[in-house]
CSV table of C-alpha atoms and ligand atoms in Angstrom, one decimal:
chain,number,residue,atom,x,y,z
A,14,MET,CA,8.5,2.7,-24.7
A,15,LYS,CA,9.4,3.2,-21.1
A,16,THR,CA,10.3,0.2,-18.9
A,17,ALA,CA,8.9,-0.4,-15.4
A,18,LEU,CA,10.0,-3.0,-12.8
A,19,ILE,CA,7.3,-4.2,-10.6
A,20,ILE,CA,8.4,-5.4,-7.2
A,21,GLY,CA,5.3,-7.1,-5.6
A,22,PRO,CA,3.0,-8.5,-8.3
A,23,GLY,CA,0.1,-9.1,-5.8
A,24,ALA,CA,-3.4,-7.8,-6.3
A,25,ILE,CA,-2.6,-4.1,-6.2
A,26,GLY,CA,0.6,-4.6,-8.3
A,27,THR,CA,-1.4,-6.4,-10.9
A,28,LEU,CA,-4.1,-3.7,-11.0
A,29,LEU,CA,-1.5,-1.0,-11.5
A,30,ALA,CA,0.2,-3.2,-14.2
A,31,TRP,CA,-3.1,-3.3,-16.0
A,32,HIS,CA,-3.2,0.5,-16.0
A,33,LEU,CA,0.5,0.9,-17.0
A,34,GLN,CA,0.8,-1.8,-19.6
A,35,ASN,CA,-0.1,0.5,-22.5
A,36,SER,CA,2.7,2.9,-21.8
A,37,PHE,CA,5.4,0.7,-20.2
A,38,SER,CA,7.1,-2.5,-21.0
A,39,LEU,CA,6.6,-4.3,-17.6
A,40,VAL,CA,9.1,-6.7,-16.0
A,41,VAL,CA,8.9,-8.5,-12.6
A,42,PRO,CA,11.9,-9.9,-10.8
A,43,GLN,CA,11.6,-13.7,-10.6
A,44,HIS,CA,12.3,-15.2,-7.1
A,45,ARG,CA,11.5,-18.9,-7.7
A,46,SER,CA,11.7,-21.1,-10.8
A,47,ASP,CA,8.0,-22.1,-10.3
A,48,GLN,CA,6.8,-18.5,-10.0
A,49,PHE,CA,3.9,-17.4,-12.2
A,50,LEU,CA,2.3,-14.0,-12.9
A,51,PRO,CA,-1.4,-13.5,-13.2
A,52,ILE,CA,-2.3,-13.5,-16.9
A,53,ARG,CA,-5.7,-11.7,-16.8
A,54,LEU,CA,-7.6,-9.1,-14.9
A,55,LEU,CA,-11.3,-9.2,-14.5
A,56,ASP,CA,-13.1,-5.9,-14.4
A,57,GLN,CA,-16.9,-5.6,-14.5
A,58,GLU,CA,-17.2,-9.1,-16.0
A,59,GLN,CA,-14.8,-8.2,-18.8
A,60,GLU,CA,-11.5,-10.1,-19.1
A,61,TYR,CA,-8.3,-8.1,-19.9
A,62,PRO,CA,-5.0,-9.9,-20.8
A,63,LEU,CA,-2.0,-8.8,-18.8
A,64,ASN,CA,1.2,-8.1,-20.7
A,65,TRP,CA,4.2,-8.5,-18.3
A,66,HIS,CA,6.9,-10.9,-17.9
A,67,LEU,CA,9.3,-12.4,-15.3
A,68,SER,CA,13.0,-11.9,-15.5
A,69,LYS,CA,15.8,-13.3,-13.3
A,70,PRO,CA,17.1,-10.4,-11.2
A,71,ASP,CA,20.6,-10.6,-12.8
A,72,ASP,CA,19.1,-10.4,-16.3
A,73,ILE,CA,17.1,-7.3,-15.8
A,74,ASN,CA,18.2,-4.5,-18.1
A,75,PRO,CA,19.6,-1.6,-16.0
A,76,ASP,CA,17.7,0.9,-18.2
A,77,ILE,CA,14.6,1.0,-15.9
A,78,ASP,CA,12.5,4.2,-15.9
A,79,LEU,CA,10.2,3.4,-13.0
A,80,VAL,CA,10.4,0.9,-10.1
A,81,LEU,CA,7.0,0.3,-8.7
A,82,VAL,CA,6.9,-1.2,-5.1
A,83,THR,CA,3.6,-2.8,-4.3
A,84,THR,CA,4.7,-5.5,-1.8
A,85,LYS,CA,3.2,-5.9,1.7
A,86,SER,CA,4.8,-3.2,3.9
A,87,SER,CA,6.6,-5.8,5.9
A,88,MET,CA,8.4,-7.0,2.7
A,89,VAL,CA,9.6,-3.6,1.4
A,90,ARG,CA,13.1,-3.7,2.7
A,91,THR,CA,13.8,-7.3,1.8
A,92,ALA,CA,12.3,-7.1,-1.6
A,93,THR,CA,13.8,-3.8,-2.7
A,94,SER,CA,17.3,-4.2,-1.2
A,95,PRO,CA,18.8,-6.2,-4.1
A,96,PHE,CA,17.8,-3.4,-6.5
A,97,LEU,CA,18.6,-0.2,-4.5
A,98,HIS,CA,21.9,0.4,-6.4
A,99,ARG,CA,21.0,-1.0,-9.7
A,100,PHE,CA,18.9,1.6,-11.6
A,101,GLN,CA,20.6,4.9,-11.4
A,102,GLY,CA,18.2,6.9,-13.4
A,103,ALA,CA,14.9,5.4,-12.2
A,104,THR,CA,12.1,6.9,-10.3
A,105,TRP,CA,10.6,4.8,-7.5
A,106,LEU,CA,6.9,4.7,-6.7
A,107,ILE,CA,5.8,3.0,-3.5
A,108,CYS,CA,2.2,2.1,-2.9
A,109,CYS,CA,1.7,0.1,0.3
A,110,ASN,CA,-0.3,0.2,3.5
A,111,GLY,CA,0.9,1.9,6.6
A,112,MET,CA,3.8,4.2,7.1
A,113,GLY,CA,7.5,3.7,7.6
A,114,PRO,CA,8.6,1.8,4.5
A,115,GLN,CA,7.9,5.0,2.4
A,116,GLN,CA,10.3,7.0,4.6
A,117,TRP,CA,12.9,4.3,4.6
A,118,LEU,CA,12.8,4.0,0.8
A,119,SER,CA,13.0,7.8,0.4
A,120,GLU,CA,16.2,7.7,2.6
A,121,GLN,CA,17.7,5.0,0.4
A,122,GLN,CA,16.9,6.9,-2.9
A,123,PRO,CA,16.9,10.6,-2.0
A,124,GLY,CA,14.9,12.8,-4.4
A,125,ARG,CA,13.7,9.8,-6.4
A,126,VAL,CA,10.8,8.4,-4.5
A,127,LEU,CA,7.1,9.1,-5.1
A,128,TRP,CA,4.5,7.9,-2.6
A,129,ALA,CA,1.1,6.6,-3.5
A,130,SER,CA,-2.1,5.8,-1.7
A,131,THR,CA,-4.9,3.9,-3.3
A,132,THR,CA,-8.5,3.3,-2.6
A,133,GLU,CA,-8.8,0.7,-5.4
A,134,GLY,CA,-9.9,-2.7,-4.4
A,135,ALA,CA,-8.4,-5.9,-5.9
A,136,LEU,CA,-8.4,-9.5,-5.0
A,137,GLN,CA,-6.2,-12.3,-6.4
A,138,THR,CA,-8.8,-15.1,-7.0
A,139,SER,CA,-6.3,-17.6,-8.4
A,140,SER,CA,-2.6,-17.8,-9.5
A,141,GLN,CA,-3.8,-16.6,-13.0
A,142,GLU,CA,-6.4,-14.1,-12.2
A,143,VAL,CA,-7.0,-10.8,-10.3
A,144,LEU,CA,-10.4,-9.3,-9.8
A,145,HIS,CA,-10.9,-5.5,-9.7
A,146,THR,CA,-13.3,-5.5,-6.7
A,147,GLY,CA,-13.9,-1.8,-6.2
A,148,ARG,CA,-13.3,1.4,-8.1
A,149,GLY,CA,-11.3,4.1,-6.3
A,150,GLU,CA,-8.4,6.4,-7.1
A,151,THR,CA,-4.7,6.4,-6.7
A,152,LEU,CA,-3.1,9.5,-5.3
A,153,ILE,CA,0.6,10.1,-6.1
A,154,GLY,CA,2.8,12.7,-4.6
A,155,CYS,CA,6.1,13.6,-3.2
A,156,ALA,CA,6.4,13.9,0.6
A,157,GLN,CA,9.2,16.5,0.1
A,158,ALA,CA,8.6,17.9,-3.4
A,159,GLU,CA,11.3,20.5,-2.9
A,160,LEU,CA,13.9,17.7,-2.6
A,161,ALA,CA,12.6,15.7,-5.6
A,162,ASN,CA,14.8,15.6,-8.7
A,163,SER,CA,13.3,16.7,-12.0
A,164,ASP,CA,13.1,13.2,-13.5
A,165,CYS,CA,11.0,12.2,-10.5
A,166,LEU,CA,8.6,15.1,-10.8
A,167,GLN,CA,8.4,14.6,-14.6
A,168,MET,CA,7.6,10.9,-14.1
A,169,ALA,CA,4.8,11.9,-11.6
A,170,HIS,CA,3.4,14.3,-14.1
A,171,TRP,CA,3.6,11.8,-16.9
A,172,LEU,CA,2.0,9.0,-14.8
A,173,THR,CA,-1.0,11.2,-13.8
A,174,GLU,CA,-1.4,12.4,-17.5
A,175,GLN,CA,-1.5,8.9,-19.1
A,176,SER,CA,-4.9,7.6,-19.9
A,177,GLY,CA,-5.8,4.1,-18.7
A,178,PRO,CA,-8.4,2.2,-16.8
A,179,LEU,CA,-7.6,3.6,-13.4
A,180,THR,CA,-7.6,7.1,-12.0
A,181,LEU,CA,-4.2,8.4,-11.0
A,182,ARG,CA,-4.1,11.9,-9.5
A,183,TRP,CA,-1.4,14.1,-8.1
A,184,ALA,CA,-1.7,15.0,-4.4
A,185,ASP,CA,0.2,17.9,-2.9
A,186,ASP,CA,-0.6,16.4,0.5
A,187,ILE,CA,0.3,12.8,0.0
A,188,ASN,CA,1.7,12.6,3.6
A,189,THR,CA,-1.7,13.6,5.0
A,190,GLN,CA,-3.4,11.2,2.6
A,191,LEU,CA,-1.3,8.3,3.9
A,192,TRP,CA,-1.9,9.3,7.5
A,193,ARG,CA,-5.7,9.3,6.9
A,194,LYS,CA,-5.5,5.8,5.5
A,195,LEU,CA,-3.2,4.8,8.4
A,196,ALA,CA,-5.7,6.1,10.9
A,197,ILE,CA,-8.5,4.1,9.4
A,198,ASN,CA,-6.4,1.0,9.2
A,199,ALA,CA,-5.2,1.4,12.9
A,200,ALA,CA,-8.9,1.3,14.0
A,201,ILE,CA,-10.2,-1.4,11.7
A,202,ASN,CA,-7.5,-3.8,10.9
A,203,PRO,CA,-6.2,-5.1,14.3
A,204,LEU,CA,-9.7,-5.4,15.8
A,205,THR,CA,-11.1,-7.3,12.8
A,206,ALA,CA,-8.0,-9.5,12.5
A,207,HIS,CA,-7.9,-10.4,16.2
A,208,ALA,CA,-11.7,-11.0,16.6
A,209,GLY,CA,-12.0,-12.7,13.2
A,210,ILE,CA,-14.8,-10.5,12.1
A,211,CYS,CA,-15.8,-8.5,9.0
A,212,ASN,CA,-15.4,-4.7,8.9
A,213,GLY,CA,-19.1,-4.1,9.4
A,214,ASP,CA,-19.2,-6.0,12.6
A,215,LEU,CA,-17.3,-3.2,14.2
A,216,LEU,CA,-20.5,-1.1,14.1
A,217,ALA,CA,-21.9,-3.1,17.0
A,218,PRO,CA,-22.4,-1.1,20.1
A,219,HIS,CA,-19.8,-3.0,22.2
A,220,TRP,CA,-16.9,-1.9,19.9
A,221,GLN,CA,-17.7,1.8,20.0
A,222,ALA,CA,-15.7,2.7,23.2
A,223,GLU,CA,-12.7,0.9,21.9
A,224,LEU,CA,-12.9,2.5,18.5
A,225,SER,CA,-13.3,5.9,20.1
A,226,ALA,CA,-10.2,5.3,22.4
A,227,ILE,CA,-8.1,4.2,19.4
A,228,CYS,CA,-9.2,7.2,17.3
A,229,ALA,CA,-8.3,9.6,20.2
A,230,GLU,CA,-4.8,8.2,20.5
A,231,VAL,CA,-4.2,8.3,16.7
A,232,SER,CA,-5.5,11.8,16.5
A,233,ALA,CA,-3.2,12.9,19.3
A,234,VAL,CA,-0.2,11.4,17.7
A,235,ALA,CA,-1.1,12.9,14.3
A,236,ALA,CA,-1.7,16.3,15.8
A,237,ALA,CA,1.7,16.2,17.5
A,238,GLN,CA,3.3,15.4,14.1
A,239,GLY,CA,1.5,18.4,12.6
A,240,VAL,CA,-0.8,16.2,10.5
A,241,GLN,CA,-4.4,17.2,10.1
A,242,LEU,CA,-6.8,14.2,10.4
A,243,PRO,CA,-10.6,14.5,10.1
A,244,VAL,CA,-12.0,16.2,13.2
A,245,ASN,CA,-14.3,13.4,13.8
A,246,LEU,CA,-12.1,10.4,13.0
A,247,LEU,CA,-14.5,8.0,14.7
A,248,ALA,CA,-17.3,9.0,12.3
A,249,GLN,CA,-14.9,8.4,9.3
A,250,VAL,CA,-13.9,5.0,10.6
A,251,ARG,CA,-17.6,4.0,11.0
A,252,GLU,CA,-18.3,5.3,7.5
A,253,VAL,CA,-15.5,3.1,6.1
A,254,ALA,CA,-16.7,0.1,8.2
A,255,GLU,CA,-20.2,0.6,6.9
A,256,ARG,CA,-19.1,1.0,3.2
A,257,THR,CA,-16.8,-2.1,3.4
A,258,ALA,CA,-19.1,-4.0,5.8
A,259,HIS,CA,-18.7,-7.4,4.2
A,260,ASN,CA,-15.0,-7.1,3.6
A,261,ARG,CA,-12.4,-9.0,5.5
A,262,SER,CA,-9.7,-6.5,6.3
A,263,SER,CA,-6.3,-7.1,4.8
A,264,MET,CA,-4.9,-7.9,8.2
A,265,LEU,CA,-7.6,-10.5,8.8
A,266,GLN,CA,-6.7,-12.1,5.4
A,267,ASP,CA,-3.0,-12.1,6.3
A,268,MET,CA,-3.7,-13.7,9.6
A,269,ASP,CA,-6.0,-16.4,8.1
A,270,LYS,CA,-3.3,-17.3,5.6
A,271,GLY,CA,-0.6,-17.4,8.3
A,272,ARG,CA,1.3,-14.5,6.7
A,273,PRO,CA,3.1,-11.7,8.6
A,274,THR,CA,0.7,-8.8,9.0
A,275,GLU,CA,1.2,-5.1,8.4
A,276,ILE,CA,0.9,-4.3,12.2
A,277,GLU,CA,4.5,-2.9,12.3
A,278,ALA,CA,3.7,-0.3,9.6
A,279,ILE,CA,0.4,0.6,11.2
A,280,ASN,CA,0.4,0.4,15.0
A,281,GLY,CA,4.2,0.0,15.2
A,282,PHE,CA,4.7,3.3,13.3
A,283,LEU,CA,2.1,5.1,15.5
A,284,LEU,CA,3.7,3.8,18.7
A,285,ASP,CA,7.1,5.0,17.7
A,286,ARG,CA,5.8,8.5,16.8
A,287,GLY,CA,3.8,8.6,20.0
A,288,HIS,CA,6.8,7.6,22.0
A,289,GLU,CA,8.9,10.3,20.4
A,290,GLN,CA,6.3,12.9,21.3
A,291,GLY,CA,5.6,11.6,24.8
A,292,ILE,CA,2.0,10.7,24.0
A,293,ALA,CA,0.5,7.7,25.8
A,294,THR,CA,-0.9,5.1,23.4
A,295,PRO,CA,-2.1,2.2,25.6
A,296,ARG,CA,-4.9,1.0,23.2
A,297,LEU,CA,-2.6,1.0,20.2
A,298,ARG,CA,0.0,-0.9,22.2
A,299,ASN,CA,-2.6,-3.4,23.4
A,300,TRP,CA,-3.6,-4.2,19.8
A,301,TYR,CA,0.0,-4.2,18.6
A,302,ASP,CA,0.8,-6.8,21.3
A,303,ALA,CA,-2.3,-8.9,20.6
A,304,ILE,CA,-1.5,-9.2,16.9
A,305,LYS,CA,2.2,-9.7,17.4
A,306,LYS,CA,1.5,-12.7,19.7
A,307,ARG,CA,-0.5,-14.4,16.9
A,308,GLU,CA,1.8,-13.6,14.0
A,309,PRO,CA,3.9,-16.5,12.5
B,406,PAF,O1,-6.7,-2.7,4.9
B,406,PAF,C1,-7.9,-2.9,4.6
B,406,PAF,O2,-8.4,-3.9,4.6
B,406,PAF,C2,-8.6,-1.6,4.1
B,406,PAF,O3,-7.7,-0.6,4.0
B,406,PAF,C3,-9.8,-1.2,5.0
B,406,PAF,C4,-10.2,0.2,4.7
B,406,PAF,C5,-9.6,-1.5,6.4
B,406,PAF,C6,-11.0,-1.9,4.5
B,406,PAF,O4,-11.0,-3.3,4.6
């Protein structure tokens, strides 16, 4: 059986563990002596036991096939750094919101990193339990497939071929997929987090000019990067806000819990790209500053 190390056993990490546990032996690095892993996953009122275990970082067997990174984007560097030089033959798979950590990890592990973007919904309801809140799919791809080593491509192939409870699919255009998610997040997350509102509240008339201005800035930055976003990004944002109307965005949840947000990997990334291309991004800057001021 192959072995996977999961860095970031939060809601999405747990969901992917559930999918992978039939084909991988799963291990999670232990940070604290009082740390626990969720023991069950709830999907459509059925309970599924989770088969994974914690291991002290120094005791982890170096024969790891896959390192799955599912931390918050703000934690990727800190959480992965102790392991970057440990697992020589491993393929890395990073699945987190925003952009920036993916590029950074790919620079650390050239040719070995797969990127993933998921529309699955999951919520950790207690220290023991994770709830699968919404069915989606997980796209896996290589931002620069021509530079990927053969083990990495084989692993991608293998992952997308394995049967399991989730849908994992190969995406030739994973970079575009991540940009699309980034664009939606840039419109929804800072506004909902700052105003303390649910996603659907953004459909109110008084938010439309702001959403439209943000979408215009994101579209301009993406176009300058050669990334094709939906022509009517605002309509797409409104569609997601409607579909997830009662959700509290991930940034709002982070803010409520006094955790660092993912603003750096969302607005921060777009501001940097905009700056490089000489594109004015005043609304993205405004929301970046507003969230930064309130972060712990
Ligand atoms: O980050 C989130 O919360 C989600 O990606 C989205 C789409 C904004 C819905 O809540």
